[in-house]
Amino acid sequence: MTNHDLLIDKLGRDMRPVKRLPSTGRRVLTWLAAALPCAVAASFLVQRSPTDWSQPGAPLAVVQLLLAFVLGALAIRSAFTMSIAGRRSLSWKALLPIGLMWLGLSISSIPYPALRVAESDSTPCFTFLLVVSTPMMALMIASLRRTRTLHPVRSLAMAGLGIASMAVSLLAFCHPVHLHPMDFVMHLAAIVTIVALTVLVGRRWVALD
């Protein structure tokens, strides 16, 4: 019994107080405040022309921008919530309507007849999305590492969706309001790549040991 008491005393002296995590909403706002400026700074590494908001399709582009931002914010919030055991997060089904609306508006912004291939800048778009997502990805993995998660793939996939959506919303400020079909395909390819990279790079850092 005496040995047990000594062990308890020793463990008590070695214990450190656990710092309570901020609320999920505050974590999202903190991440946005850090990630978006870093992403904007990274965007200057890719030469782009600012969007001409006087074009006829500009209002539709604004709606797409807002949908991408809302989808990104909700996905990031869900990723933070999902990383804490016992918390209920938004499911993929809840985010699906917003994603489908963005997808539908993107398709509707492809003119008929389609733009000439020479007018499409699909490869720079792909590069832009990957470049601006890189600092956001690093900050997201660092944030999730604080809590770790029992389901790293699910949490990181949701985080990757949020990061990709934020990158798409930033692209709207330096992209023609009309799309070439190949341009649209490259946007989707970049989104899939960002989600996959977030999972592959972050898994070992956020998984419970």
XYZ file of C-alpha atoms in Angstrom:
209
model
C 0.000 0.000 0.000
C 2.850 2.320 0.887
C 4.456 1.713 -2.493
C 1.171 2.495 -4.189
C 0.913 5.777 -2.294
C 4.441 6.730 -3.310
C 3.649 5.926 -6.929
C 0.507 8.051 -6.823
C 2.419 10.935 -5.256
C 5.135 10.684 -7.897
C 2.628 10.608 -10.736
C 0.799 13.561 -9.226
C 3.995 15.618 -9.131
C 4.836 14.723 -12.731
C 1.411 15.612 -14.106
C 1.023 18.804 -16.077
C -2.250 20.699 -16.352
C -4.126 20.058 -19.593
C -4.746 23.198 -21.583
C -8.332 23.346 -22.747
C -8.841 23.658 -26.485
C -10.621 26.740 -27.823
C -14.107 26.228 -29.218
C -14.381 24.792 -32.716
C -15.642 28.086 -34.095
C -12.671 29.918 -32.652
C -10.266 27.324 -34.053
C -11.780 27.801 -37.507
C -11.489 31.595 -37.291
C -7.904 31.350 -36.035
C -6.997 29.015 -38.864
C -8.643 31.270 -41.452
C -6.865 34.328 -40.049
C -3.507 32.577 -40.440
C -4.091 30.474 -43.565
C -5.734 32.947 -45.936
C -2.986 35.625 -45.725
C -0.365 32.909 -46.271
C -2.298 31.597 -49.271
C -2.650 35.099 -50.735
C 1.089 35.661 -50.292
C 1.818 32.334 -51.997
C -0.445 33.305 -54.905
C 2.060 35.970 -55.965
C 4.445 33.145 -56.879
C 2.115 32.315 -59.786
C 1.662 35.051 -62.366
C -2.049 35.688 -62.920
C -4.201 38.496 -64.301
C -6.939 39.898 -62.038
C -10.528 38.977 -62.833
C -12.466 41.351 -65.066
C -15.615 41.814 -63.002
C -17.250 43.843 -65.795
C -17.814 40.683 -67.862
C -21.444 39.507 -68.319
C -20.880 36.334 -66.286
C -19.364 38.129 -63.283
C -22.424 37.819 -60.958
C -22.404 34.060 -61.497
C -18.685 33.973 -60.697
C -19.346 35.827 -57.430
C -21.939 33.224 -56.429
C -19.456 30.440 -57.206
C -16.828 32.210 -55.103
C -19.203 32.472 -52.135
C -20.292 28.842 -52.454
C -16.663 27.689 -52.517
C -15.834 29.771 -49.439
C -18.863 28.540 -47.470
C -18.134 24.937 -48.435
C -14.511 25.405 -47.383
C -15.380 26.939 -44.018
C -17.910 24.196 -43.214
C -15.484 21.448 -44.252
C -12.701 22.923 -42.107
C -15.078 23.171 -39.153
C -16.139 19.562 -39.690
C -12.491 18.431 -39.826
C -11.742 20.116 -36.492
C -14.879 18.645 -34.907
C -14.179 15.185 -36.311
C -10.729 15.142 -34.722
C -12.199 15.212 -31.196
C -13.689 11.949 -29.946
C -17.367 12.117 -29.080
C -18.096 15.222 -31.158
C -20.651 15.071 -33.967
C -19.499 16.693 -37.188
C -21.224 17.554 -40.432
C -21.461 14.574 -42.746
C -20.524 14.530 -46.408
C -24.251 14.467 -47.194
C -24.747 17.845 -45.520
C -22.014 19.405 -47.661
C -23.109 17.709 -50.878
C -25.821 20.263 -51.873
C -23.330 23.148 -51.700
C -20.788 21.173 -53.700
C -23.377 20.258 -56.327
C -24.508 23.882 -56.634
C -20.904 24.982 -57.187
C -20.430 22.186 -59.715
C -23.599 23.117 -61.593
C -22.732 26.816 -61.735
C -19.214 25.988 -62.907
C -20.576 23.879 -65.753
C -23.059 26.607 -66.670
C -20.192 29.106 -66.947
C -18.665 27.117 -69.830
C -19.770 29.065 -72.926
C -21.129 27.495 -76.075
C -19.326 27.274 -78.376
C -16.422 26.617 -76.033
C -13.435 28.935 -75.867
C -10.478 28.105 -78.069
C -7.804 26.000 -76.380
C -5.360 28.877 -76.771
C -7.558 31.010 -74.515
C -7.560 28.418 -71.751
C -5.018 28.611 -68.949
C -5.794 25.270 -67.330
C -2.208 24.356 -66.420
C -1.507 27.668 -64.613
C -4.844 27.203 -62.793
C -3.755 23.761 -61.613
C -0.423 25.187 -60.470
C -2.102 28.123 -58.738
C -4.440 25.877 -56.762
C -1.593 23.641 -55.594
C 0.659 26.574 -54.678
C -1.924 28.468 -52.600
C -3.103 25.268 -50.910
C 0.389 24.337 -49.691
C 0.619 26.799 -46.741
C -3.015 26.126 -45.835
C -2.277 22.399 -45.817
C 0.736 22.845 -43.530
C -1.227 25.006 -41.076
C -4.148 22.576 -41.079
C -1.945 19.566 -40.330
C -0.239 21.513 -37.528
C -3.640 22.457 -36.076
C -4.971 18.892 -36.187
C -1.754 17.602 -34.631
C -2.693 19.375 -31.382
C -5.596 17.001 -30.809
C -4.621 14.033 -33.015
C -7.509 11.895 -34.233
C -8.777 8.327 -34.165
C -9.823 8.687 -37.816
C -6.946 10.505 -39.538
C -8.028 9.689 -43.092
C -11.569 10.985 -42.603
C -10.447 14.120 -40.770
C -7.721 14.909 -43.295
C -9.957 14.208 -46.288
C -12.495 16.677 -44.933
C -9.700 19.153 -44.236
C -8.390 18.656 -47.779
C -11.827 19.423 -49.185
C -11.927 22.616 -47.133
C -8.452 23.657 -48.270
C -9.266 22.946 -51.922
C -12.480 24.961 -51.657
C -10.631 27.902 -50.137
C -8.051 27.706 -52.935
C -10.846 27.727 -55.532
C -12.407 30.797 -53.909
C -9.040 32.595 -54.152
C -8.673 31.555 -57.790
C -11.901 33.419 -58.561
C -10.061 36.720 -58.030
C -7.613 36.002 -60.860
C -9.527 33.887 -63.351
C -11.767 34.594 -66.369
C -15.451 34.395 -65.512
C -15.949 31.856 -68.323
C -14.379 28.397 -68.374
C -12.917 26.183 -71.055
C -13.946 22.506 -70.599
C -10.306 21.462 -70.120
C -9.882 24.281 -67.609
C -12.809 22.893 -65.607
C -11.349 19.376 -65.724
C -8.032 20.667 -64.401
C -9.844 22.443 -61.545
C -11.429 19.150 -60.521
C -8.079 17.370 -60.869
C -6.457 19.951 -58.588
C -9.182 19.489 -55.961
C -8.692 15.704 -55.956
C -4.913 16.170 -55.777
C -5.149 18.566 -52.820
C -7.404 16.181 -50.878
C -5.085 13.245 -51.604
C -1.944 15.185 -50.644
C -3.515 16.378 -47.397
C -4.290 12.787 -46.414
C -0.936 11.357 -47.511
C 1.219 14.081 -45.966
C -0.752 14.569 -42.773
C -1.681 11.027 -41.808
C 1.467 10.204 -39.844
C 1.370 13.564 -38.050
C -2.224 13.536 -36.809
C -2.820 9.829 -36.149
C -2.786 8.655 -32.549
C 0.420 6.771 -31.732
